[in-house]
Amino acid sequence: WVPVLFAGFVLSIAQIQAGWLQHDFGHLSVFKTNWMDTLAHHVVIGLLKGASSGWWKNMHYQHHAKPNVLGKDPDVRLEPVFVVGNVMPVQVAKKHQKSAPYNWQHVYFMLLTVVLTAFFLPANVCHHLFTRKKWHELVFALAFDAMFIGSFYPHVGMTKTFVMWIVMRGIESEWFTWATQMSHIPMEIDTDKQLPWVPMQMQATCNVEKGHFNDWFTGHLNFQI
């Protein structure tokens, strides 16, 4: 089991770094031509990560259009399980609806973020692909699963292959959550104040100290302003 767990850990590093790479391709910021970035984005996020280029762009571009704006930024659409900032808790309390035990969110945060990329995001991706009929992207995503199973099942069997996948996705999910949210969650989270785009980015984003490890760990998302 030690080689299986170690392989899952190494694969999680590869997955998170592929995630940072697809982020840059998705922003069309690597190649000189948009079509090359678009093609690379499909390959990396689809074939190498089992997700969807169209789904990522739909979610991420909404985030950049209205960062930390309640009801418009998907990254802070958390009220079913978490409340963040000063405004969201008040909004949730005023609805007088049955809600999560938010006073315990600091405890279950670690557990729920582990299942983020293992279960929630794949389900979200599948819903996007089938409702939008993105069949070509579905082929890329399924190809990743086929390659993963085909690479490990013949050598270690299905049980250890599944455990390896869980370890990979669990570590990746925790890593992804900490690295992506540390620049936004500490900042102001509020309703839409109709601010100009640049001031809105400044209000919703903070930098984290640069350094060789921090830059690598966050894919340079630690320095956005």
CSV table of C-alpha atoms in Angstrom, one decimal:
chain,number,residue,atom,x,y,z
A,1,TRP,CA,0.0,0.0,0.0
A,2,VAL,CA,2.9,2.4,0.6
A,3,PRO,CA,3.7,2.6,-3.2
A,4,VAL,CA,0.0,3.2,-3.9
A,5,LEU,CA,-0.3,6.0,-1.4
A,6,PHE,CA,2.9,7.6,-2.6
A,7,ALA,CA,1.8,7.4,-6.2
A,8,GLY,CA,-1.4,9.1,-5.2
A,9,PHE,CA,0.5,11.9,-3.6
A,10,VAL,CA,2.8,12.3,-6.6
A,11,LEU,CA,-0.2,12.3,-8.9
A,12,SER,CA,-1.8,15.0,-6.8
A,13,ILE,CA,1.2,17.3,-7.4
A,14,ALA,CA,0.9,16.6,-11.2
A,15,GLN,CA,-2.8,17.4,-11.1
A,16,ILE,CA,-2.5,20.6,-9.3
A,17,GLN,CA,0.3,21.9,-11.4
A,18,ALA,CA,-1.7,20.9,-14.5
A,19,GLY,CA,-4.5,23.0,-13.0
A,20,TRP,CA,-2.3,26.1,-12.8
A,21,LEU,CA,-1.1,25.5,-16.4
A,22,GLN,CA,-4.7,25.2,-17.7
A,23,HIS,CA,-5.5,28.4,-15.9
A,24,ASP,CA,-3.0,30.3,-18.0
A,25,PHE,CA,-4.2,28.6,-21.2
A,26,GLY,CA,-7.8,29.4,-20.3
A,27,HIS,CA,-6.9,33.1,-20.0
A,28,LEU,CA,-5.3,32.9,-23.4
A,29,SER,CA,-2.0,34.2,-21.9
A,30,VAL,CA,0.6,31.6,-23.0
A,31,PHE,CA,0.8,31.6,-26.9
A,32,LYS,CA,0.7,34.4,-29.3
A,33,THR,CA,-2.5,33.1,-31.0
A,34,ASN,CA,-5.8,32.4,-29.3
A,35,TRP,CA,-6.4,29.1,-31.1
A,36,MET,CA,-3.2,27.6,-29.7
A,37,ASP,CA,-4.2,28.6,-26.2
A,38,THR,CA,-7.7,27.2,-26.7
A,39,LEU,CA,-6.4,23.9,-28.1
A,40,ALA,CA,-3.9,23.5,-25.3
A,41,HIS,CA,-6.6,24.3,-22.8
A,42,HIS,CA,-8.8,21.5,-24.1
A,43,VAL,CA,-5.9,19.1,-24.0
A,44,VAL,CA,-4.7,20.0,-20.5
A,45,ILE,CA,-8.0,20.4,-18.6
A,46,GLY,CA,-9.7,17.6,-20.6
A,47,LEU,CA,-7.3,15.0,-21.4
A,48,LEU,CA,-4.9,15.5,-18.5
A,49,LYS,CA,-7.4,16.4,-15.8
A,50,GLY,CA,-10.7,14.9,-16.9
A,51,ALA,CA,-12.7,18.2,-16.7
A,52,SER,CA,-14.1,20.6,-19.3
A,53,SER,CA,-12.8,23.8,-20.9
A,54,GLY,CA,-16.2,25.2,-21.5
A,55,TRP,CA,-17.3,24.6,-17.9
A,56,TRP,CA,-14.1,26.2,-16.5
A,57,LYS,CA,-14.5,29.3,-18.7
A,58,ASN,CA,-18.1,29.7,-17.8
A,59,MET,CA,-17.4,29.6,-14.1
A,60,HIS,CA,-14.0,31.4,-14.0
A,61,TYR,CA,-15.0,34.3,-16.3
A,62,GLN,CA,-18.0,35.0,-14.0
A,63,HIS,CA,-15.6,35.1,-11.1
A,64,HIS,CA,-13.4,37.6,-12.8
A,65,ALA,CA,-16.3,39.7,-14.0
A,66,LYS,CA,-17.7,40.1,-10.4
A,67,PRO,CA,-15.1,38.9,-7.9
A,68,ASN,CA,-16.5,38.4,-4.3
A,69,VAL,CA,-19.9,39.7,-5.4
A,70,LEU,CA,-22.7,37.7,-3.8
A,71,GLY,CA,-25.0,36.1,-6.2
A,72,LYS,CA,-22.7,36.7,-9.2
A,73,ASP,CA,-19.3,35.2,-8.3
A,74,PRO,CA,-19.5,31.3,-8.3
A,75,ASP,CA,-16.5,31.1,-6.0
A,76,VAL,CA,-18.5,32.6,-3.1
A,77,ARG,CA,-21.7,30.7,-3.8
A,78,LEU,CA,-21.1,28.8,-0.6
A,79,GLU,CA,-24.2,29.4,1.6
A,80,PRO,CA,-25.4,25.7,1.5
A,81,VAL,CA,-22.4,24.8,3.6
A,82,PHE,CA,-20.3,27.9,4.5
A,83,VAL,CA,-20.8,31.6,5.2
A,84,VAL,CA,-18.0,34.0,4.5
A,85,GLY,CA,-17.5,37.7,4.9
A,86,ASN,CA,-19.7,40.0,6.9
A,87,VAL,CA,-22.8,40.3,4.6
A,88,MET,CA,-23.5,36.7,3.7
A,89,PRO,CA,-24.1,35.5,7.4
A,90,VAL,CA,-26.7,38.3,7.8
A,91,GLN,CA,-28.4,37.4,4.5
A,92,VAL,CA,-28.6,33.8,5.4
A,93,ALA,CA,-29.9,34.5,8.9
A,94,LYS,CA,-32.7,36.8,7.6
A,95,LYS,CA,-34.1,34.0,5.4
A,96,HIS,CA,-35.0,32.0,8.5
A,97,GLN,CA,-34.5,28.8,6.6
A,98,LYS,CA,-33.0,25.5,7.7
A,99,SER,CA,-29.3,25.8,7.2
A,100,ALA,CA,-25.9,24.2,7.8
A,101,PRO,CA,-24.4,24.3,11.3
A,102,TYR,CA,-22.2,27.2,10.4
A,103,ASN,CA,-20.8,27.5,13.9
A,104,TRP,CA,-19.0,24.2,13.1
A,105,GLN,CA,-17.8,25.2,9.7
A,106,HIS,CA,-14.2,25.6,10.9
A,107,VAL,CA,-14.4,21.9,11.8
A,108,TYR,CA,-16.0,20.4,8.7
A,109,PHE,CA,-14.2,22.8,6.3
A,110,MET,CA,-11.3,20.3,6.0
A,111,LEU,CA,-13.5,17.4,5.2
A,112,LEU,CA,-15.8,19.1,2.7
A,113,THR,CA,-13.0,20.6,0.8
A,114,VAL,CA,-11.4,17.2,0.4
A,115,VAL,CA,-14.5,16.0,-1.5
A,116,LEU,CA,-14.6,19.1,-3.7
A,117,THR,CA,-12.6,17.9,-6.7
A,118,ALA,CA,-13.3,14.2,-5.9
A,119,PHE,CA,-17.1,14.4,-6.2
A,120,PHE,CA,-18.7,17.8,-6.4
A,121,LEU,CA,-16.7,19.3,-9.3
A,122,PRO,CA,-16.9,16.1,-11.5
A,123,ALA,CA,-20.7,16.1,-11.0
A,124,ASN,CA,-20.8,19.8,-11.9
A,125,VAL,CA,-18.7,19.1,-15.0
A,126,CYS,CA,-21.0,16.3,-16.1
A,127,HIS,CA,-24.1,18.4,-15.7
A,128,HIS,CA,-22.5,21.2,-17.8
A,129,LEU,CA,-21.4,18.8,-20.6
A,130,PHE,CA,-24.7,17.0,-20.9
A,131,THR,CA,-27.0,20.1,-20.6
A,132,ARG,CA,-24.8,22.1,-23.0
A,133,LYS,CA,-24.2,19.0,-25.3
A,134,LYS,CA,-20.5,19.5,-25.3
A,135,TRP,CA,-19.8,16.0,-26.6
A,136,HIS,CA,-16.3,16.7,-27.8
A,137,GLU,CA,-15.3,17.8,-24.3
A,138,LEU,CA,-17.0,14.7,-22.8
A,139,VAL,CA,-14.7,12.6,-25.0
A,140,PHE,CA,-11.6,14.3,-23.6
A,141,ALA,CA,-12.9,13.9,-20.0
A,142,LEU,CA,-13.7,10.2,-20.4
A,143,ALA,CA,-10.3,9.7,-22.1
A,144,PHE,CA,-8.6,10.8,-18.9
A,145,ASP,CA,-10.6,8.2,-16.9
A,146,ALA,CA,-9.8,5.5,-19.4
A,147,MET,CA,-6.1,6.4,-19.3
A,148,PHE,CA,-6.0,6.4,-15.5
A,149,ILE,CA,-7.7,3.1,-15.2
A,150,GLY,CA,-5.7,1.6,-18.0
A,151,SER,CA,-2.4,2.7,-16.5
A,152,PHE,CA,-2.9,1.3,-13.0
A,153,TYR,CA,-5.6,-1.4,-13.0
A,154,PRO,CA,-3.5,-4.0,-14.8
A,155,HIS,CA,-0.7,-3.6,-12.2
A,156,VAL,CA,-2.5,-3.0,-8.8
A,157,GLY,CA,-6.1,-4.0,-9.4
A,158,MET,CA,-9.3,-1.9,-9.2
A,159,THR,CA,-9.3,-1.3,-5.4
A,160,LYS,CA,-5.9,0.2,-5.2
A,161,THR,CA,-6.5,2.1,-8.4
A,162,PHE,CA,-9.6,3.7,-6.8
A,163,VAL,CA,-7.7,4.4,-3.6
A,164,MET,CA,-5.0,6.1,-5.6
A,165,TRP,CA,-7.6,8.2,-7.4
A,166,ILE,CA,-9.2,9.2,-4.0
A,167,VAL,CA,-5.8,10.2,-2.5
A,168,MET,CA,-4.9,12.1,-5.7
A,169,ARG,CA,-8.2,14.0,-5.8
A,170,GLY,CA,-8.3,14.6,-2.0
A,171,ILE,CA,-4.9,16.2,-1.8
A,172,GLU,CA,-5.5,18.2,-4.9
A,173,SER,CA,-8.8,19.5,-3.6
A,174,GLU,CA,-7.3,20.6,-0.3
A,175,TRP,CA,-4.4,22.2,-2.1
A,176,PHE,CA,-6.6,23.9,-4.7
A,177,THR,CA,-9.0,25.3,-2.1
A,178,TRP,CA,-6.3,26.9,0.0
A,179,ALA,CA,-4.2,28.3,-2.9
A,180,THR,CA,-7.2,29.8,-4.8
A,181,GLN,CA,-9.2,31.2,-1.9
A,182,MET,CA,-6.4,32.8,0.2
A,183,SER,CA,-6.3,35.8,-2.2
A,184,HIS,CA,-10.1,36.5,-2.1
A,185,ILE,CA,-11.8,35.1,1.0
A,186,PRO,CA,-10.0,37.5,3.4
A,187,MET,CA,-11.2,40.5,1.3
A,188,GLU,CA,-14.5,42.3,1.2
A,189,ILE,CA,-17.4,40.0,0.1
A,190,ASP,CA,-20.6,42.0,-0.5
A,191,THR,CA,-23.5,42.6,-2.8
A,192,ASP,CA,-23.0,44.3,-6.2
A,193,LYS,CA,-22.1,47.9,-5.7
A,194,GLN,CA,-21.7,48.5,-9.4
A,195,LEU,CA,-18.0,49.5,-9.0
A,196,PRO,CA,-15.8,50.0,-12.1
A,197,TRP,CA,-13.9,46.8,-13.0
A,198,VAL,CA,-10.4,47.8,-11.8
A,199,PRO,CA,-11.4,49.1,-8.3
A,200,MET,CA,-13.6,46.0,-7.9
A,201,GLN,CA,-10.6,43.7,-8.6
A,202,MET,CA,-8.5,45.7,-6.1
A,203,GLN,CA,-11.2,45.5,-3.4
A,204,ALA,CA,-11.6,41.7,-3.8
A,205,THR,CA,-8.0,40.5,-4.2
A,206,CYS,CA,-5.0,40.5,-2.0
A,207,ASN,CA,-1.4,39.4,-2.7
A,208,VAL,CA,0.4,36.8,-0.7
A,209,GLU,CA,4.1,37.0,-0.1
A,210,LYS,CA,6.2,36.0,-3.2
A,211,GLY,CA,8.9,33.4,-3.0
A,212,HIS,CA,10.1,30.2,-4.8
A,213,PHE,CA,7.8,27.9,-2.8
A,214,ASN,CA,4.8,30.2,-2.7
A,215,ASP,CA,5.0,30.9,-6.4
A,216,TRP,CA,5.2,27.1,-7.2
A,217,PHE,CA,2.6,26.1,-4.6
A,218,THR,CA,0.0,28.6,-6.0
A,219,GLY,CA,0.9,28.7,-9.6
A,220,HIS,CA,1.7,32.4,-9.2
A,221,LEU,CA,-1.9,33.1,-8.1
A,222,ASN,CA,-0.4,34.5,-4.9
A,223,PHE,CA,0.6,37.7,-6.8
A,224,GLN,CA,-2.4,39.0,-8.8
A,225,ILE,CA,-2.4,42.8,-8.2
